[in-house]
Amino acid sequence: MIHSAGPASRPYYADFLPGAGRREPRAAFASDAPSICLNGRWRCHVAPSVAAAPPGVADPGFDDSAWAELPVPAHWQLHGHGAPAYTNVRYPFPLDPPAPPDENPTADYRRAFDLPGEWAGLGVVLRFEGVDSCFKVWLNGRELGHSTGSRLPVEFDVTDAAVPGGRNVLAVRVHQWSAGSYLEDQDMWWLSGIFRDVTLRARPPGALDDFFVHAGYDHETGRGTLRIDTSAPARLTVAELGLIDVPADGTYEMAVEPWSAEVPRLYRGVLATAGEPGERVPVAIGFRDVTVEDGLLKVNGRRVLFRGVNRHEWHPHHGRAVPAATMREDVLLMKRHNINAVRTSHYPPHPRFLELCDELGLWVIDECDLETHGFAVAGWRGNPSDDPRWRPAYLDRIRRTVERDKNHPSVIMWSLGNESGTGANLAAMAAWVRDRDPGRPIHYEHDRDSAYVDVYSRMYAAHAEVDRIGRREEEPPPDPAADAHRRALPFVLCEYAHAMGNGPGGLTEYQRLFERHPRCQGGFVWEWIDHGIRRRTPDGGEYFAYGGDFGEELHDGNFIADGLLFPDRTPSPGALEYKKVIEPVRIGATDGGAVEIANLHDFRDLSHLAFPWTLEEEGVRVAAGVLTVPPAAAGDHVAVPLPPLPATSGESWLTVRAVLAADEPWATAGHEVAWGQSAVRPRPAAPPRPAATARAGAARDPATLRGVAFDPATGRLTRLGGHAVDGPRLDLWRAPTDNDDGMRAPLAPVWRAKGLHRLRHRVVDIIRADRELVVHTRVAPAGDDIGMRAIYRWQEADTDGEGNGTAALRLTLEVTPEGEWDCPLPRLGVRLALPASFGRAEWYGLGPGECYPDTKRAGRIGRYAMTVDQMQTPYVFPQENGCRDEVRWAELTNPAGAGVRFEGDPVFGFTARRWTSEDIDAARHPIDLVPRDAVYVNLDLAQHGIGSASCGPGVLPAYRLAAEAATLRVTLRPIVRTG
């Protein structure tokens, strides 16, 4: 039974009310008025509970000399006080609203500072940008107030408490848990403290407390309308617009260039107040118009398509205390990966991030600091969203969100929060937003009937459901009126394509649905970055920690590592795949041999791009140039003829790239935006296979060839060209990915139940006949009657000059399933081991990064080389990785250049690593993977797809690997270097 403590026993940190003593919320802005940054080293004491917190800390004379120092901004758990804890849904304390537990770590912060004498006679405001989760403040012993709402700003008027020209002492008591914690269950690390900036701001007479920029745009006339509501009389100057010292609250109309995420045109000006000394406030104005009309979300009169990500604030050292340089790095990385939109999951970000979105161009869904997901565990009993006692807190949070961020042109939708069920408090939030800011639509995903929102939003809807929604043929809600209302709304996937570990798969199919159905206006991949915390082992090894690595009694493991970036902000293969899938220019070939270029931008033409091309034969460049492409408008496409190309005899590919023609604020000239490949000459068909011949005489029994040896008992190859070999043997297993082990119909438990990770190999017969060695085997797990008949046919292959007289072997593997296979296979291929010295890989096929059946759009045909170590993808949680697909040939060599070459007939999947799939399966962090004295090679006929089932849909039918009869053909050719 969920209950609440009685009012008589309720301290401020356990109160339904969000705070007391605070100023009214207002916009975030800079000014030339004096200010003092209070970031830096503070004295800090962390007690295990409120009762254990020291008394008298607000007294200016309190002796804190024995206390440790803690940086502000920071989280105390990342500085040796307590430990981080991660849960996705469940609260890490009893569900007993609004009371926090008695075990409530409480930190007391103290900071002394000098206030200039020149501040005498000025108003003084103390501003906290973010404190987790509840805090009370004193200045010079005077209590100022308290507040909850961790990711939201709070201001206190300290004019009467501050001492200009003297020493001032600021004391802040922060509680890890509070009533506000029940509203902040946001699938992230639970971390506490003053984690955003703290400033003192002087307020001169007549200063601006607040202003609201209204900058509309008429896409039919190209004219903008500007008005600025101000809290005090102010004058406006925007020289570019011809506005020089005019009343700010006047209405001005003029021709303007609109703001969009593609062309983020800002007009910069100044608001100035009267009086002495007065105040000057810089403003950045972006003219744009956001509407929902004709069932579509439009900006400046055009439907927009979100190529978005969900972004939690995260840094592997600092947690949510993200440095300004890292915020800029995030925006630059997003722009460079063709991302055009951000949902600020699940709280407003640091205000500097939104300034960067204005400047560099990203659409933003600005989300309120609200989530009550943990109540789902109790069937939503007691959920605050429909409890009137919580309404002031709900309204307080949305007010502080909207008021702070209302002047950002990048913010085109407000989101009420995330996964908080439904209820009257959310409806009240929506009503308040509509009254305060009718120019922006409202989003909230858990309102499934969309009764009080302006877009229909879903999470992780499968492709088939998105297709139905796009046709406006989705399952109706029970109420016909609600059905009619929702069916008329645009549709957005606020979360999709769960980017956990290896994946996500199925991105291309989603994107085609977004492009096919106007109603489907894109989505936001979950999520931007893995929330790993950098840690070191006693012997100096480095890894990224996830849930459970800090001894939490309740945690959700590595579900916190589900981003497109690794924790150090290295783009994962998923990020590269997403960049390719959502590229705003699509390049292909026409039937007539021309290059077709489609401009998928919403607003921008192609004049900012150049189009270089290359022709490669067998991965080697033979010609290059630059196409002349007309500046096609957004939504148009053009066919561009190719210049004459030189003749080639081998497999040849034309690659056309779209690159920046000049520097942009987010990337330099030459940055690749998009690319396309088309086959100019297909791979020549292999000639018919006559009986293979050696250098002299007829083909021989492979077991008698020079440099070749087979185990007489098992028929396994043990030597080739003088190199030790172990295998190859049929391999059906891969170390399960996060998606294989996901929450939606996970396959890894099925595979384990079938025993695919513990196969046994039985030799049925070994036959030497007709110049070949034939090994009949049965491969099966214990405890079941399913299995695979695997027949290895070894023949001598044609020997080329590289072999120096050593023999090459052609392997034909014929596989036939036996028994009732009611699940797909993880993989189908062979595995072998080669000497550990074979550490250099070269291949011709897809690359340079890993590719799987439904995650290989980013792979391009070419010739690549790297070390075996470089081929590994260091997922925070080890899993299947590193496959290169559609490989024509691959070589593994040692430093002297000797090694083995694998040639496909026609292609194969190629994986090489210094540990086995079983080692990866047993590991929990990459540092657990200890190189063995071998290089393990997988040559795959196919692998099962990747999908997104860690939270989203599973593998689409086209990418399922059924247990069917199949044949793998590959040639193993020794490479022997002499002299």
PDB file of N, CA and C in Angstrom, residues 211 213 215 228 238 259 265-270 281-287 355 358-359 407-410:
ATOM      1  N   PHE A 211      12.314  38.966 -20.067  1.00  0.00           N
ATOM      2  CA  PHE A 211      11.805  39.425 -21.362  1.00  0.00           C
ATOM      3  C   PHE A 211      11.437  38.208 -22.191  1.00  0.00           C
ATOM      4  N   VAL A 213      10.970  37.201 -26.258  1.00  0.00           N
ATOM      5  CA  VAL A 213      11.124  37.571 -27.661  1.00  0.00           C
ATOM      6  C   VAL A 213      10.062  36.845 -28.484  1.00  0.00           C
ATOM      7  N   ALA A 215       9.290  36.426 -32.293  1.00  0.00           N
ATOM      8  CA  ALA A 215       9.865  36.676 -33.621  1.00  0.00           C
ATOM      9  C   ALA A 215       9.223  35.714 -34.612  1.00  0.00           C
ATOM     10  N   ILE A 228       9.140  42.382 -28.349  1.00  0.00           N
ATOM     11  CA  ILE A 228       9.767  41.842 -27.149  1.00  0.00           C
ATOM     12  C   ILE A 228       9.035  42.381 -25.931  1.00  0.00           C
ATOM     13  N   VAL A 238      18.927  46.455 -33.097  1.00  0.00           N
ATOM     14  CA  VAL A 238      19.366  45.340 -33.946  1.00  0.00           C
ATOM     15  C   VAL A 238      19.782  45.968 -35.266  1.00  0.00           C
ATOM     16  N   TRP A 259      15.080  31.526 -39.439  1.00  0.00           N
ATOM     17  CA  TRP A 259      15.931  30.580 -38.714  1.00  0.00           C
ATOM     18  C   TRP A 259      15.420  29.161 -38.962  1.00  0.00           C
ATOM     19  N   ARG A 265      19.915  31.191 -38.959  1.00  0.00           N
ATOM     20  CA  ARG A 265      20.154  32.630 -39.090  1.00  0.00           C
ATOM     21  C   ARG A 265      19.724  33.346 -37.810  1.00  0.00           C
ATOM     22  N   LEU A 266      20.676  33.962 -37.145  1.00  0.00           N
ATOM     23  CA  LEU A 266      20.405  34.738 -35.941  1.00  0.00           C
ATOM     24  C   LEU A 266      20.709  36.210 -36.193  1.00  0.00           C
ATOM     25  N   TYR A 267      19.849  37.058 -35.706  1.00  0.00           N
ATOM     26  CA  TYR A 267      20.086  38.499 -35.702  1.00  0.00           C
ATOM     27  C   TYR A 267      20.428  38.893 -34.274  1.00  0.00           C
ATOM     28  N   ARG A 268      21.596  39.452 -34.099  1.00  0.00           N
ATOM     29  CA  ARG A 268      22.063  39.762 -32.748  1.00  0.00           C
ATOM     30  C   ARG A 268      21.874  41.250 -32.462  1.00  0.00           C
ATOM     31  N   GLY A 269      21.339  41.495 -31.280  1.00  0.00           N
ATOM     32  CA  GLY A 269      21.073  42.865 -30.884  1.00  0.00           C
ATOM     33  C   GLY A 269      21.269  43.055 -29.405  1.00  0.00           C
ATOM     34  N   VAL A 270      20.781  44.188 -28.902  1.00  0.00           N
ATOM     35  CA  VAL A 270      20.960  44.543 -27.497  1.00  0.00           C
ATOM     36  C   VAL A 270      19.679  45.166 -26.971  1.00  0.00           C
ATOM     37  N   VAL A 281      21.574  43.978 -22.305  1.00  0.00           N
ATOM     38  CA  VAL A 281      21.365  42.532 -22.406  1.00  0.00           C
ATOM     39  C   VAL A 281      21.465  42.120 -23.866  1.00  0.00           C
ATOM     40  N   PRO A 282      22.406  41.240 -24.223  1.00  0.00           N
ATOM     41  CA  PRO A 282      22.465  40.768 -25.613  1.00  0.00           C
ATOM     42  C   PRO A 282      21.300  39.835 -25.914  1.00  0.00           C
ATOM     43  N   VAL A 283      20.773  39.948 -27.124  1.00  0.00           N
ATOM     44  CA  VAL A 283      19.700  39.073 -27.567  1.00  0.00           C
ATOM     45  C   VAL A 283      20.078  38.461 -28.907  1.00  0.00           C
ATOM     46  N   ALA A 284      19.691  37.207 -29.106  1.00  0.00           N
ATOM     47  CA  ALA A 284      19.897  36.508 -30.374  1.00  0.00           C
ATOM     48  C   ALA A 284      18.514  36.135 -30.891  1.00  0.00           C
ATOM     49  N   ILE A 285      18.127  36.712 -32.003  1.00  0.00           N
ATOM     50  CA  ILE A 285      16.758  36.609 -32.495  1.00  0.00           C
ATOM     51  C   ILE A 285      16.733  35.711 -33.727  1.00  0.00           C
ATOM     52  N   GLY A 286      15.888  34.710 -33.676  1.00  0.00           N
ATOM     53  CA  GLY A 286      15.692  33.841 -34.827  1.00  0.00           C
ATOM     54  C   GLY A 286      14.223  33.874 -35.229  1.00  0.00           C
ATOM     55  N   PHE A 287      13.958  34.285 -36.454  1.00  0.00           N
ATOM     56  CA  PHE A 287      12.578  34.387 -36.934  1.00  0.00           C
ATOM     57  C   PHE A 287      12.133  33.029 -37.472  1.00  0.00           C
ATOM     58  N   GLU A 355      21.898  27.559 -26.233  1.00  0.00           N
ATOM     59  CA  GLU A 355      22.535  28.643 -26.990  1.00  0.00           C
ATOM     60  C   GLU A 355      23.304  28.071 -28.181  1.00  0.00           C
ATOM     61  N   ASP A 358      20.877  27.121 -30.889  1.00  0.00           N
ATOM     62  CA  ASP A 358      20.485  28.321 -31.634  1.00  0.00           C
ATOM     63  C   ASP A 358      21.556  28.693 -32.654  1.00  0.00           C
ATOM     64  N   GLU A 359      22.787  28.677 -32.199  1.00  0.00           N
ATOM     65  CA  GLU A 359      23.902  29.165 -33.015  1.00  0.00           C
ATOM     66  C   GLU A 359      24.246  28.236 -34.164  1.00  0.00           C
ATOM     67  N   ASN A 407      13.139  31.996 -25.002  1.00  0.00           N
ATOM     68  CA  ASN A 407      13.697  32.877 -26.038  1.00  0.00           C
ATOM     69  C   ASN A 407      14.620  32.169 -27.012  1.00  0.00           C
ATOM     70  N   HIS A 408      14.646  30.856 -26.980  1.00  0.00           N
ATOM     71  CA  HIS A 408      15.520  30.104 -27.886  1.00  0.00           C
ATOM     72  C   HIS A 408      14.754  29.709 -29.149  1.00  0.00           C
ATOM     73  N   PRO A 409      15.155  30.208 -30.309  1.00  0.00           N
ATOM     74  CA  PRO A 409      14.467  29.791 -31.539  1.00  0.00           C
ATOM     75  C   PRO A 409      14.624  28.303 -31.827  1.00  0.00           C
ATOM     76  N   SER A 410      15.660  27.677 -31.306  1.00  0.00           N
ATOM     77  CA  SER A 410      15.844  26.240 -31.535  1.00  0.00           C
ATOM     78  C   SER A 410      14.758  25.412 -30.864  1.00  0.00           C
TER      79      SER A 410
END
